[in-house]
mmCIF file of C-alpha atoms in Angstrom:
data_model
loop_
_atom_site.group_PDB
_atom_site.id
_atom_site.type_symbol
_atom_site.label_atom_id
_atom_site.label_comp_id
_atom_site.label_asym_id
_atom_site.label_seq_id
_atom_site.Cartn_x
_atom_site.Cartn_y
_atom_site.Cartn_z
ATOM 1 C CA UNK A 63 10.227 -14.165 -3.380
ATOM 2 C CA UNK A 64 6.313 -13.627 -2.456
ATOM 3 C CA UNK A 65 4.691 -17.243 -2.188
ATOM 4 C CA UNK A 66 2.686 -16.426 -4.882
ATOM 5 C CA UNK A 67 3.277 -18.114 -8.229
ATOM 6 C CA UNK A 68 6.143 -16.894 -10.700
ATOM 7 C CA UNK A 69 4.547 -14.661 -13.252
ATOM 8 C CA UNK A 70 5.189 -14.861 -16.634
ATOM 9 C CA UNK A 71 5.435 -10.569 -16.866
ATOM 10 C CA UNK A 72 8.051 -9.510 -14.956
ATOM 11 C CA UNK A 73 6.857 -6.061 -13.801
ATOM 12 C CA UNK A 74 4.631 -7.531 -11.250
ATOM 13 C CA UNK A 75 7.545 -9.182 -9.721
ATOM 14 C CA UNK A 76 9.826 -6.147 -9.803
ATOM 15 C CA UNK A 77 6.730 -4.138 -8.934
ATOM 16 C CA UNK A 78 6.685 -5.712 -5.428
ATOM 17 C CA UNK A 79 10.793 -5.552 -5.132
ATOM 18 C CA UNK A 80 10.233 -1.700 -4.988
ATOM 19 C CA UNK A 81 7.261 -1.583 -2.869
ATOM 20 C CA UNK A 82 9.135 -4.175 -0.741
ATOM 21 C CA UNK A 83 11.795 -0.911 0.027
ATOM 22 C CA UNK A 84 8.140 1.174 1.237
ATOM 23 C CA UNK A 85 7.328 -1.568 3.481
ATOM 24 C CA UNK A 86 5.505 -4.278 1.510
ATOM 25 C CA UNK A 87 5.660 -7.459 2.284
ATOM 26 C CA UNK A 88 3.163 -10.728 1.262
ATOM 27 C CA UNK A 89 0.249 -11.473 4.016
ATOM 28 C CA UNK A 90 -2.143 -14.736 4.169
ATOM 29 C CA UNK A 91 -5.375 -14.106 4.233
ATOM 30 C CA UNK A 92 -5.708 -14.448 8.332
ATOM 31 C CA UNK A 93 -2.613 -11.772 8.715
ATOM 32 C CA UNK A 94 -3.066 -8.509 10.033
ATOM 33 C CA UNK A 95 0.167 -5.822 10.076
ATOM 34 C CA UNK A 96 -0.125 -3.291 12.979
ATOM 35 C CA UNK A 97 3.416 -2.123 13.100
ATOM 36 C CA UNK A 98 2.397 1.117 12.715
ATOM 37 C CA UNK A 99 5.597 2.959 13.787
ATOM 38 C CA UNK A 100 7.595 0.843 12.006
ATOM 39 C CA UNK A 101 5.758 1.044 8.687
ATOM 40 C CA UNK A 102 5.365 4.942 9.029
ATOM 41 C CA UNK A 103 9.561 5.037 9.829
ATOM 42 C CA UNK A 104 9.530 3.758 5.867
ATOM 43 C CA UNK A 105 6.907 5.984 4.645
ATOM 44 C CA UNK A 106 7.130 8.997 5.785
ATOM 45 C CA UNK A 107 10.246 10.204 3.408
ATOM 46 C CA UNK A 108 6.766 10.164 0.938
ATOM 47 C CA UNK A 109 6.419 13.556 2.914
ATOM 48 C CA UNK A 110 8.573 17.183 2.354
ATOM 49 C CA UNK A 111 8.157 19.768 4.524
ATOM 50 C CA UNK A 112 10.138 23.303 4.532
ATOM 51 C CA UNK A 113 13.212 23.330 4.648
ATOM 52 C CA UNK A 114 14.864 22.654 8.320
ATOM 53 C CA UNK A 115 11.549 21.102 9.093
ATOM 54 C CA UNK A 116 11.483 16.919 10.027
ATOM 55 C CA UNK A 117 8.908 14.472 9.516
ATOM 56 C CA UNK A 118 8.118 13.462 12.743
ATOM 57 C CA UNK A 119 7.830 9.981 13.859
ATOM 58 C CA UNK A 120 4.710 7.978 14.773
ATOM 59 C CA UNK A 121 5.057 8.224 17.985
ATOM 60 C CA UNK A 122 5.858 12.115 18.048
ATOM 61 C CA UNK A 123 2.849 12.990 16.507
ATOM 62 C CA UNK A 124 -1.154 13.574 17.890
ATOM 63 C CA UNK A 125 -3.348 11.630 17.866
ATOM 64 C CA UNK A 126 -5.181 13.087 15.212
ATOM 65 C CA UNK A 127 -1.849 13.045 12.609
ATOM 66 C CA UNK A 128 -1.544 9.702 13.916
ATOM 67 C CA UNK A 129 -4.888 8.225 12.631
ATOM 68 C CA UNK A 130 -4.222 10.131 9.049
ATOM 69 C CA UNK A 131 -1.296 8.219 9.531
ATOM 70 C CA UNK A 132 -2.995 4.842 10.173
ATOM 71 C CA UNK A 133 -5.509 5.702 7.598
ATOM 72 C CA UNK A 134 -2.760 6.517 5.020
ATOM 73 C CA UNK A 135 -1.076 3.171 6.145
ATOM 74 C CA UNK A 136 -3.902 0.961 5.951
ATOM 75 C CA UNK A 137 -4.738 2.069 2.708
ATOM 76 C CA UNK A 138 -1.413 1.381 1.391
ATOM 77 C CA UNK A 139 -2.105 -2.566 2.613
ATOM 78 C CA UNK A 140 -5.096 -2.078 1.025
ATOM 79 C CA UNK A 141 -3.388 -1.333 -2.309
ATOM 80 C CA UNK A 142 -0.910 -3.848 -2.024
ATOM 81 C CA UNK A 143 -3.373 -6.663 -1.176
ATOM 82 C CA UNK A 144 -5.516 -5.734 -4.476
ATOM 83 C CA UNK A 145 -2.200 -5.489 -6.359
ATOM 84 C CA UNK A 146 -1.743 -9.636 -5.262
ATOM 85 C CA UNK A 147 -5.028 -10.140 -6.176
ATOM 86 C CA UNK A 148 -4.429 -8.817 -9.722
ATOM 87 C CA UNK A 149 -1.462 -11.069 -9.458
ATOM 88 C CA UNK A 150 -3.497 -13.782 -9.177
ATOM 89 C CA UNK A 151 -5.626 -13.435 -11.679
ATOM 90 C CA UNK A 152 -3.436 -12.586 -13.969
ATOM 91 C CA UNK A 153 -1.718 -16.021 -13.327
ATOM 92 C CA UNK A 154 -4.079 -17.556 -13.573
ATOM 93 C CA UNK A 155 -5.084 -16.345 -17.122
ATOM 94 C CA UNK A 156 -1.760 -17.383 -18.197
ATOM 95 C CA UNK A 157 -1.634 -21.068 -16.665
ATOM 96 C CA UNK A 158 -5.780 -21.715 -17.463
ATOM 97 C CA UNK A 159 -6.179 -19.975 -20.675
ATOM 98 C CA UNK A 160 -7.820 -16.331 -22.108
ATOM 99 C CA UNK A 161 -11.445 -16.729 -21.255
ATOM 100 C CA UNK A 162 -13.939 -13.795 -21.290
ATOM 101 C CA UNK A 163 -14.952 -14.700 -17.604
ATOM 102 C CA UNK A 164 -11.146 -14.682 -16.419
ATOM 103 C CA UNK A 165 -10.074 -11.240 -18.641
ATOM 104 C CA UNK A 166 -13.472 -9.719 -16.833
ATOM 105 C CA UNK A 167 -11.962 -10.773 -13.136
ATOM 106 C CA UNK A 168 -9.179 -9.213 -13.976
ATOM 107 C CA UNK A 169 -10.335 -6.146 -15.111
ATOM 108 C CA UNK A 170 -12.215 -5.484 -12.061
ATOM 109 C CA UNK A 171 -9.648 -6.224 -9.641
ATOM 110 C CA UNK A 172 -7.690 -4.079 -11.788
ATOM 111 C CA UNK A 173 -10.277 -0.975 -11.135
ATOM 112 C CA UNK A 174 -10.085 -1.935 -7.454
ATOM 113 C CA UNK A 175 -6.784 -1.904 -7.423
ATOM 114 C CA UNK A 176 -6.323 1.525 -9.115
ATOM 115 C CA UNK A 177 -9.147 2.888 -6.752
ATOM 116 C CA UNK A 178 -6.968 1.901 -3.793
ATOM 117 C CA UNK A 179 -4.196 3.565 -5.560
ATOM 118 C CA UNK A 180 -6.133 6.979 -5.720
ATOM 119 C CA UNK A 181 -7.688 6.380 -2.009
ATOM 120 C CA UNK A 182 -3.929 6.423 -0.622
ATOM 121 C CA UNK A 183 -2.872 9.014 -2.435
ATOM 122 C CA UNK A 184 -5.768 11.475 -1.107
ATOM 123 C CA UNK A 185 -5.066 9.657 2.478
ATOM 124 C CA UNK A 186 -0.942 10.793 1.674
ATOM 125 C CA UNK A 187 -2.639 14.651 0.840
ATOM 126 C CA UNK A 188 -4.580 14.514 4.148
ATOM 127 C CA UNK A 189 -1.476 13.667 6.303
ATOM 128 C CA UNK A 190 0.446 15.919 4.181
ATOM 129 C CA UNK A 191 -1.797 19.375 5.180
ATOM 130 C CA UNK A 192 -1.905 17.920 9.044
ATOM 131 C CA UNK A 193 1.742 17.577 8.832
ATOM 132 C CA UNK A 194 2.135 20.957 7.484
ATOM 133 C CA UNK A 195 -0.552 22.642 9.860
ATOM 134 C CA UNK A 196 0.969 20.672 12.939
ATOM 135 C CA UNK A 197 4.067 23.246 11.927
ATOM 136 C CA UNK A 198 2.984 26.286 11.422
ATOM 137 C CA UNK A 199 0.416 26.277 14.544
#
């Protein structure tokens, strides 16, 4: 279990048992994750080429697929550090009480959050076309 505090709605908790499969896992504040070819070894089944044609691995592709890559990856940790924050603060509505100041936190690290959500998935569409291109060229 993530040290963060037990949640009275379950779907955050099972929420982070999936993304825990893709590579997620809880960082402090002073924590940075670099394990690039490790965390691209979970994510890349996120891409399909043609038929007959593999994924490659970090370290098989350019450098140029490899930043999309990094990009892609970082804002994944992105995502999933907004996604604690909105943890938090929804906790902490539950163990403080509904206030307007509290539901108004929320609600904006709830827009972040979905903003990160849309930034990786354009991120996943640029690796996606390099991986493609690197292919057929």
């Amino acid at each position: 279990m993530s040290p963060l505090a037990s949640l009275p709605n379950p779907l955050f908790a099972n929420g982070r048992s999936v993304l825990a499969r893709f590579g997620y896992r809880h960082l402090d504040d002073h924590e940075r994750r670099e394990d690039w070819p490790d965390m691209w070894a979970l994510l890349r089944g996120d891409f399909a080429l043609p038929a007959g044609q593999a994924v490659p691995g970090y370290r098989e592709m350019d450098d140029r697929r490899q930043a999309a890559a990094r990009d892609y990856m970082t804002r994944r940790l992105l995502a999933d550090r907004n996604l604690e924050i909105c943890e938090r603060l929804h906790v902490e509505i539950f163990t403080k009480g509904v206030s307007a100041d509290a539901v108004e936190r929320y609600a904006v690290a709830r827009d972040a959050y979905e903003d990160s959500v849309e930034a990786f998935g354009a991120a996943r569409d640029t690796v996606a076309a390099l991986l493609v291109r690197a292919r057929v060229a």
